[in-house]
Tab-separated table of C-alpha atoms in Angstrom:
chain	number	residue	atom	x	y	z
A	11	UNK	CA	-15.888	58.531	-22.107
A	12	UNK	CA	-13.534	58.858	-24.948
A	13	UNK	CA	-13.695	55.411	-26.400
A	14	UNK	CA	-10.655	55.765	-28.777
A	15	UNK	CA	-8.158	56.054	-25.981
A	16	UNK	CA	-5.705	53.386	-25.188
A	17	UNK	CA	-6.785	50.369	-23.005
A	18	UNK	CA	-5.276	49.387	-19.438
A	19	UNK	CA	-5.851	46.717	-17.071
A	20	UNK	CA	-5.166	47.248	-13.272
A	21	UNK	CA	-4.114	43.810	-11.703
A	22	UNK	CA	-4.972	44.264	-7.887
A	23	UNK	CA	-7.582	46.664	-6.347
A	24	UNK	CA	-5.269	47.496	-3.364
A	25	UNK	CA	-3.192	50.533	-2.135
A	26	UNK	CA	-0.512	49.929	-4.924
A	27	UNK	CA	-3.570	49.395	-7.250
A	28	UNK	CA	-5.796	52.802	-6.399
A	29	UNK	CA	-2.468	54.387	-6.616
A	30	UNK	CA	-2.060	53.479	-10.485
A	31	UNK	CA	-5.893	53.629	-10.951
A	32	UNK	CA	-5.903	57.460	-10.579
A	33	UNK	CA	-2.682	57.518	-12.827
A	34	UNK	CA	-3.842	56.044	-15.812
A	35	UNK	CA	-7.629	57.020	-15.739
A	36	UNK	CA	-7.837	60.022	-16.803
A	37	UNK	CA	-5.895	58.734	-20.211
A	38	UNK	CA	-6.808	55.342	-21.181
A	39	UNK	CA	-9.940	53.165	-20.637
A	40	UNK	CA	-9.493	51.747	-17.437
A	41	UNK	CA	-10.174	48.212	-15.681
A	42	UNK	CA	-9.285	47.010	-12.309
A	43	UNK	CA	-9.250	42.944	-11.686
A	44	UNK	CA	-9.434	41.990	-8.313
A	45	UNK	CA	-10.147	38.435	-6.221
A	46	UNK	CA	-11.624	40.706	-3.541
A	47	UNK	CA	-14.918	41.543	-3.981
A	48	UNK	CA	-14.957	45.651	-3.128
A	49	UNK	CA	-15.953	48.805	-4.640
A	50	UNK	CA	-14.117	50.604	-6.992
A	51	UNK	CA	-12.458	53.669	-5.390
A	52	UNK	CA	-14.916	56.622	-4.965
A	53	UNK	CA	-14.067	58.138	-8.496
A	54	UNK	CA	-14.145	55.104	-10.309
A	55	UNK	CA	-17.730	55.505	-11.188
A	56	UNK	CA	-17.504	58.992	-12.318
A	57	UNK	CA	-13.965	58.436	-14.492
A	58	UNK	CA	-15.840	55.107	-16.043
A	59	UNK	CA	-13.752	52.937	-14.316
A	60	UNK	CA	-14.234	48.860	-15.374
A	61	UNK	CA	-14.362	46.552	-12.144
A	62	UNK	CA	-13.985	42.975	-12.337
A	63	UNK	CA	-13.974	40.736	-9.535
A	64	UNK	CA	-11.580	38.062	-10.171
A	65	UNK	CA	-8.564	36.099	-9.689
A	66	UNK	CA	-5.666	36.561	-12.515
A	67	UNK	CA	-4.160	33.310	-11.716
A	68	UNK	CA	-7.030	31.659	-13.322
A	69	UNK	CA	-8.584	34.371	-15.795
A	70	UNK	CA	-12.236	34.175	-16.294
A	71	UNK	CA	-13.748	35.362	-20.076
A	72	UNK	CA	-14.003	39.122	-18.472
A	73	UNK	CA	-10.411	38.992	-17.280
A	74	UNK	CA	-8.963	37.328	-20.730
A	75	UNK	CA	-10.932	39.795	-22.790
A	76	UNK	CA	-9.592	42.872	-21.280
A	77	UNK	CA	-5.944	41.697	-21.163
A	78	UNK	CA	-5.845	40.841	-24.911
A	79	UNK	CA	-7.393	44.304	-26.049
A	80	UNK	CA	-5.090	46.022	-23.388
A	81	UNK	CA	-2.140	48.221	-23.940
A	82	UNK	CA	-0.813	48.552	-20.443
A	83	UNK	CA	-1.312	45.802	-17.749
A	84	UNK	CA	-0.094	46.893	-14.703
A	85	UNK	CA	0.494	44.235	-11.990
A	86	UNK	CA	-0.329	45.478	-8.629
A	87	UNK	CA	0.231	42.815	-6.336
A	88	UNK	CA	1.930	41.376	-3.165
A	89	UNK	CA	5.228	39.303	-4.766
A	90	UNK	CA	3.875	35.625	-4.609
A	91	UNK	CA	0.318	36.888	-5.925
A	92	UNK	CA	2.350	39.056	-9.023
A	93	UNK	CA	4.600	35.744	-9.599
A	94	UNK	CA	1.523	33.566	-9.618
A	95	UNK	CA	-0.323	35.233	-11.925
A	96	UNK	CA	2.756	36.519	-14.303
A	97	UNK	CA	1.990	33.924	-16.935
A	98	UNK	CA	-1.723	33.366	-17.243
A	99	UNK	CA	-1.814	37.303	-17.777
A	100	UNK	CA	1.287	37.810	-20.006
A	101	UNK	CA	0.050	34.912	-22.096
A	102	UNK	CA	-3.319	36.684	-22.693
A	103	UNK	CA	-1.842	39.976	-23.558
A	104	UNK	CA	-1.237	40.939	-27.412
A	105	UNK	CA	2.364	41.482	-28.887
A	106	UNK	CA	3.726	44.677	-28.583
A	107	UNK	CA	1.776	45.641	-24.851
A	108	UNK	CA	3.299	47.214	-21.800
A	109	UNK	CA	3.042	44.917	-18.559
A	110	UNK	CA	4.314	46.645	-15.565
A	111	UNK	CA	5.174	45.402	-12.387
A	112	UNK	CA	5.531	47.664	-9.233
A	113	UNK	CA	7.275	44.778	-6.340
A	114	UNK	CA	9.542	46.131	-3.650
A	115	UNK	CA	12.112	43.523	-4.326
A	116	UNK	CA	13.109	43.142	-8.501
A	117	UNK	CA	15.362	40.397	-9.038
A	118	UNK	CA	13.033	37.563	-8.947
A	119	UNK	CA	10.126	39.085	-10.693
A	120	UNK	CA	12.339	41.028	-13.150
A	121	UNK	CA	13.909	37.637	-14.402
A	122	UNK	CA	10.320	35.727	-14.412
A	123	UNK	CA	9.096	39.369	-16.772
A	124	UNK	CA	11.852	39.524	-18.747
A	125	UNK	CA	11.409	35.839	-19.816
A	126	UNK	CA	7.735	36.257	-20.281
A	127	UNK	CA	7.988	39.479	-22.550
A	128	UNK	CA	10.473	37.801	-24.494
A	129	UNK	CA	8.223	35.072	-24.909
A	130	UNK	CA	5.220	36.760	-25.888
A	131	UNK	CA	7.116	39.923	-27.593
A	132	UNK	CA	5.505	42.508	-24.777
A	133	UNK	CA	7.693	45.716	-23.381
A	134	UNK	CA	8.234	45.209	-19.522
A	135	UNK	CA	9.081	47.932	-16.819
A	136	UNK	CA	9.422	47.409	-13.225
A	137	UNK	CA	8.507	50.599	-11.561
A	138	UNK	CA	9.039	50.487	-7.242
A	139	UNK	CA	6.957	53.916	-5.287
A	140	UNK	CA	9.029	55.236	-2.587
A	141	UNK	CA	5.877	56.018	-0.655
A	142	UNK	CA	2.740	55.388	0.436
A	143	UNK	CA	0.462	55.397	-2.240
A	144	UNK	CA	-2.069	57.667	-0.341
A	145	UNK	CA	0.680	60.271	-0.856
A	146	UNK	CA	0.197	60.199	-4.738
A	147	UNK	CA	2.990	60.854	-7.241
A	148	UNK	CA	3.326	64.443	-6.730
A	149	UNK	CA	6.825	65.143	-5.858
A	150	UNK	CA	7.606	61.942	-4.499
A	151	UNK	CA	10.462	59.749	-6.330
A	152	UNK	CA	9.566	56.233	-8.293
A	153	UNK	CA	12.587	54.064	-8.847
A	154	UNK	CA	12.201	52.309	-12.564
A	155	UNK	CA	13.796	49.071	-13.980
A	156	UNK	CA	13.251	49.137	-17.535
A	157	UNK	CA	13.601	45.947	-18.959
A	158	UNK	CA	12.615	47.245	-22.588
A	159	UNK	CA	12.903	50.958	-23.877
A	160	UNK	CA	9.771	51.411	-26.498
A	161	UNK	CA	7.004	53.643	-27.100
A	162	UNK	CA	4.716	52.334	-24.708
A	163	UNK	CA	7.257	52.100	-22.255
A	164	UNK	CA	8.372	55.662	-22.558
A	165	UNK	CA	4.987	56.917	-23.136
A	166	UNK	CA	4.139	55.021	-18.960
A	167	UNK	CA	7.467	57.183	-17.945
A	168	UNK	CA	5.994	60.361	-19.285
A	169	UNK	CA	2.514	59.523	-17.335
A	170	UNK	CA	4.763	59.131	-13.962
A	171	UNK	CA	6.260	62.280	-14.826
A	172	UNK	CA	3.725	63.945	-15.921
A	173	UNK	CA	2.147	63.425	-12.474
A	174	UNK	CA	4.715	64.829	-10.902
A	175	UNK	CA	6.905	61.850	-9.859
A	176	UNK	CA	10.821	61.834	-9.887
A	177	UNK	CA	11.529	59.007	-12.281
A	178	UNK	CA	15.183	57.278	-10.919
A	179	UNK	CA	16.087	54.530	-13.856
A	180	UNK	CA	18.413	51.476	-11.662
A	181	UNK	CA	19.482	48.080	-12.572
A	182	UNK	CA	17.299	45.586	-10.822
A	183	UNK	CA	20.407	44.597	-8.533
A	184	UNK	CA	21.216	48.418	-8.207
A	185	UNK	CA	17.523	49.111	-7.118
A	186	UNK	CA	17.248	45.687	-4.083
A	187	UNK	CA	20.686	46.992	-2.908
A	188	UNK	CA	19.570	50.644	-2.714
A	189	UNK	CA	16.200	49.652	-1.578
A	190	UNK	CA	17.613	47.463	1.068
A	191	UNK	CA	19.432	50.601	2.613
A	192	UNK	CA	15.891	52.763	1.453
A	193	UNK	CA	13.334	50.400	3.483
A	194	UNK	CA	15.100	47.196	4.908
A	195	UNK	CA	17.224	49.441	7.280
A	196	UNK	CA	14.635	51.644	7.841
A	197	UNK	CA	11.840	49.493	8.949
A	198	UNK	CA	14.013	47.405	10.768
A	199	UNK	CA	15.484	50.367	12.628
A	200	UNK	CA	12.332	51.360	13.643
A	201	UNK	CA	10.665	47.729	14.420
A	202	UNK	CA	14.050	47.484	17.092
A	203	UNK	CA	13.213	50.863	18.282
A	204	UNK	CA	9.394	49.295	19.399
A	205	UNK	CA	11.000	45.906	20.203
A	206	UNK	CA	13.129	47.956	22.611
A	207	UNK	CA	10.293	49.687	24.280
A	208	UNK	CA	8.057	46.213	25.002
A	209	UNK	CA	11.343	44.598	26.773
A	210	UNK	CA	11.642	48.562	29.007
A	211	UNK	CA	8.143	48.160	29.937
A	212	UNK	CA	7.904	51.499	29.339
A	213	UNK	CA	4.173	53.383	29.930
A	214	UNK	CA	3.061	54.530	26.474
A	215	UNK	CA	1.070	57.482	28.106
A	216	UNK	CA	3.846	58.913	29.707
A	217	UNK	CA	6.265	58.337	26.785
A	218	UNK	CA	3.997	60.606	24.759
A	219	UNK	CA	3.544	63.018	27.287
A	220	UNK	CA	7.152	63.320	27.538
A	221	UNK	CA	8.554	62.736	24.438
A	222	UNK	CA	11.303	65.148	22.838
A	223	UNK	CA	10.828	65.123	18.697
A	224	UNK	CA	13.011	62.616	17.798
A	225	UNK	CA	11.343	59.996	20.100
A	226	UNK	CA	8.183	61.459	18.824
A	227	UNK	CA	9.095	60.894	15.414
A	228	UNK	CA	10.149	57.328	15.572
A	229	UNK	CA	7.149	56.396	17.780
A	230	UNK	CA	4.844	58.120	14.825
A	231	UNK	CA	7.082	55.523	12.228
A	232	UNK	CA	6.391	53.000	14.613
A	233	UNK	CA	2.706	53.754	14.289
A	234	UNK	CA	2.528	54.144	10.774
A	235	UNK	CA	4.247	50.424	10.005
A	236	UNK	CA	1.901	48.727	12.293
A	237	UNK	CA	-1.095	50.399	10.727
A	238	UNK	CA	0.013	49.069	7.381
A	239	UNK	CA	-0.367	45.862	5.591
A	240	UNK	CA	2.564	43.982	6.614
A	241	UNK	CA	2.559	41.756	3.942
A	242	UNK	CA	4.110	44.746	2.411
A	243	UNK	CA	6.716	44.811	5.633
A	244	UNK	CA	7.361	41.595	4.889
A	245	UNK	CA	7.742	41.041	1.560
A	246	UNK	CA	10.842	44.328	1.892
A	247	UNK	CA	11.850	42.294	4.731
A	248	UNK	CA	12.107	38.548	3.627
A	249	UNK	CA	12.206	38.845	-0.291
A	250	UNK	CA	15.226	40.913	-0.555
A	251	UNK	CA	18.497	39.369	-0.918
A	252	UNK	CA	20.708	41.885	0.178
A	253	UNK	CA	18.377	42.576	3.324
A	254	UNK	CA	20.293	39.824	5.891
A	255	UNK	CA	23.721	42.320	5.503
A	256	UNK	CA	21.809	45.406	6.291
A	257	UNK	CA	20.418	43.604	9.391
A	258	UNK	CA	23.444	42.505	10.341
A	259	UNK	CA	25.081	45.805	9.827
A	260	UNK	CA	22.312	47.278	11.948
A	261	UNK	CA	22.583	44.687	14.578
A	262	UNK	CA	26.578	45.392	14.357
A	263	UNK	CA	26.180	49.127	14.656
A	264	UNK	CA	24.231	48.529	17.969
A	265	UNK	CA	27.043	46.332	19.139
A	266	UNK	CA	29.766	48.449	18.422
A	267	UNK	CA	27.984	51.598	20.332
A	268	UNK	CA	27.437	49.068	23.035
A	269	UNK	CA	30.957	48.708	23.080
A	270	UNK	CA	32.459	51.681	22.981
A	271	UNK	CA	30.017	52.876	26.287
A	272	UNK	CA	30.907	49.843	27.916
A	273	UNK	CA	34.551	50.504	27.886
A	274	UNK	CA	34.127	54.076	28.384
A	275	UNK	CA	35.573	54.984	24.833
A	276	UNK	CA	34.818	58.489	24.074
A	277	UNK	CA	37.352	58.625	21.751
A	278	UNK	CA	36.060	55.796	19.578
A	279	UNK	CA	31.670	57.258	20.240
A	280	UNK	CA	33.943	60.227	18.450
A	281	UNK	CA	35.642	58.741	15.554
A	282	UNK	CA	31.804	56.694	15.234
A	283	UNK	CA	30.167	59.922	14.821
A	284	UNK	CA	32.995	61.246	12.577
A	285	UNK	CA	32.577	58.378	10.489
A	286	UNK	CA	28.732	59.251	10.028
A	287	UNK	CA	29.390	62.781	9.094
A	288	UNK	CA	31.675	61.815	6.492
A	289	UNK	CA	29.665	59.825	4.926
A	290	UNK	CA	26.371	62.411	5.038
A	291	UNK	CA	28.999	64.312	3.399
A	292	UNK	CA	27.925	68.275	1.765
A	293	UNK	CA	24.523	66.633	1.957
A	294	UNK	CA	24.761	66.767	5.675
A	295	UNK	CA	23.932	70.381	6.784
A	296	UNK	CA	20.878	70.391	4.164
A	297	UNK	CA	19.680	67.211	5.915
A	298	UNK	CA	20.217	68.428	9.231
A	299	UNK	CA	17.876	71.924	8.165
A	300	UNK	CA	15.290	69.473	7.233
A	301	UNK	CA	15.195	67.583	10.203
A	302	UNK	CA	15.124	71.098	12.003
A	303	UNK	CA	12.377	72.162	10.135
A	304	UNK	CA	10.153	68.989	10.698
A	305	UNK	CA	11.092	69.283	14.699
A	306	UNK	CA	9.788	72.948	14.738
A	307	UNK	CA	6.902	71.718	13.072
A	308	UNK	CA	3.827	72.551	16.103
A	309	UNK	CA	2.744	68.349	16.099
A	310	UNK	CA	6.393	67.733	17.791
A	311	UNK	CA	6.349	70.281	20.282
């Protein structure tokens, strides 16, 4: 191991955590702090991966060490663990470090890291995968909030990019309001879509027997959210702000299709699709090709 490369310290051994592990390895000398006692992920040992077993709301002489030699902290955490823990590690990191966050939901934790790096004269980036970390960063788009532009900052970007990811700069009220359309919508769509099934009664077996790819494909979302953490559900759920108007524009939308069935309003189930296909806009024939191409796909059939 090179030892003149730049230090990092991974807060949180999780999903998020692995995810940024395998990013930053294979350039800077790498430590992972976690409360949970685990093992490193299988290549930790072989990329000389540091694990401490800890809790960075209360830094032990391990944790502190690391943090003030680091040049890149990167807090990978649940929201009330990453809030809890913002100051005992920001106050142990040396002037002029990078600490990045990677929460769902920005405006509370970009305030708290914006006060913090002020405070302590650190460069701070919020960075949000649109993902699941399993997927890696090939590809796959990573919204930013950069709440300072500097070398070490830019230098993070360029890793992201590097590994392939589509870096999409917001504003951290830009980003909750997009990512409230992104995942609140979505994951409430989908958790109505299984809260509809339990109240049908309907027989799983037979629904997967039967199912056409559409049904197929929102049963197979319905899977993949309950085999998740849903901390994670509910931290996109409860901790964004703008999340209660996209419910209630979901619950709204069901109403108003209700509605226009009810009274027999083909006219208005018209103008309602209308409405959608203006807004998918030129975007919409490309979208409908890909959702052709993932229905031909042989697990749908």
């Amino acid at each position: 191991m090179r030892e003149d490369r730049p230090r990092a310290v991974v807060v949180g051994g999780g999903r998020v955590g692995r995810l940024f592990t395998t990013l930053l390895s294979g350039h800077h000398q790498l430590t992972v702090v976690d409360s949970v006692a685990q093992e490193p992920a299988p290549h930790a040992d072989r990329l000389g991966v540091q694990w401490i077993n800890d809790d960075a709301t209360r830094p032990g002489p391990a944790t502190a060490a690391v943090l003030a030699q680091a040049h890149v902290v990167v807090l990978a955490l649940p929201e009330a663990a990453a809030l809890a823990c913002l100051h005992e590690v920001s106050h142990r990191m040396a002037a002029g470090a990078l600490l990045v966050e990677t929460l769902s939901v920005k405006t509370s934790i970009s305030a708290a890291l914006r006060a913090a790096a002020h405070q302590r004269r650190l460069e701070a980036l919020g960075v949000n995968p649109m993902f699941a970390p399993e997927l890696g960063f090939s590809g796959r788009p990573v919204a930013v909030v950069p709440l300072s532009r500097h070398e070490r900052s830019e230098r993070f970007l360029a890793l992201l990019r590097g590994a392939g990811a589509r870096v999409v700069p917001l504003a951290e009220d830009q980003h909750d309001r997009l990512t409230a359309a992104l995942q609140v919508a979505t994951h409430a769509s989908v958790l109505a879509f299984g809260h509809a099934l339990m109240e049908t009664e309907a027989e799983l077996e037979l629904l997967c027997e039967l199912a056409p790819p559409p049904h197929l494909t929102l049963l197979a979302l319905l899977a993949r959210i309950c085999s998740g953490g849903s901390e994670v559900y509910w931290d996109v759920q409860a901790g964004n702000e703008a999340g209660a108007a996209v419910r209630a524009a979901l619950s709204q939308g069901v109403l108003r299709l209700s509605e226009l069935v009810a009274e027999g309003d083909r006219d208005g189930f018209d103008a309602l699709l209308a409405g959608a296909a203006d807004f998918l806009g030129a975007r919409g024939p490309e979208l409908a090709a890909r959702c052709d191409a993932l229905f031909r796909s042989p697990e749908l059939s």
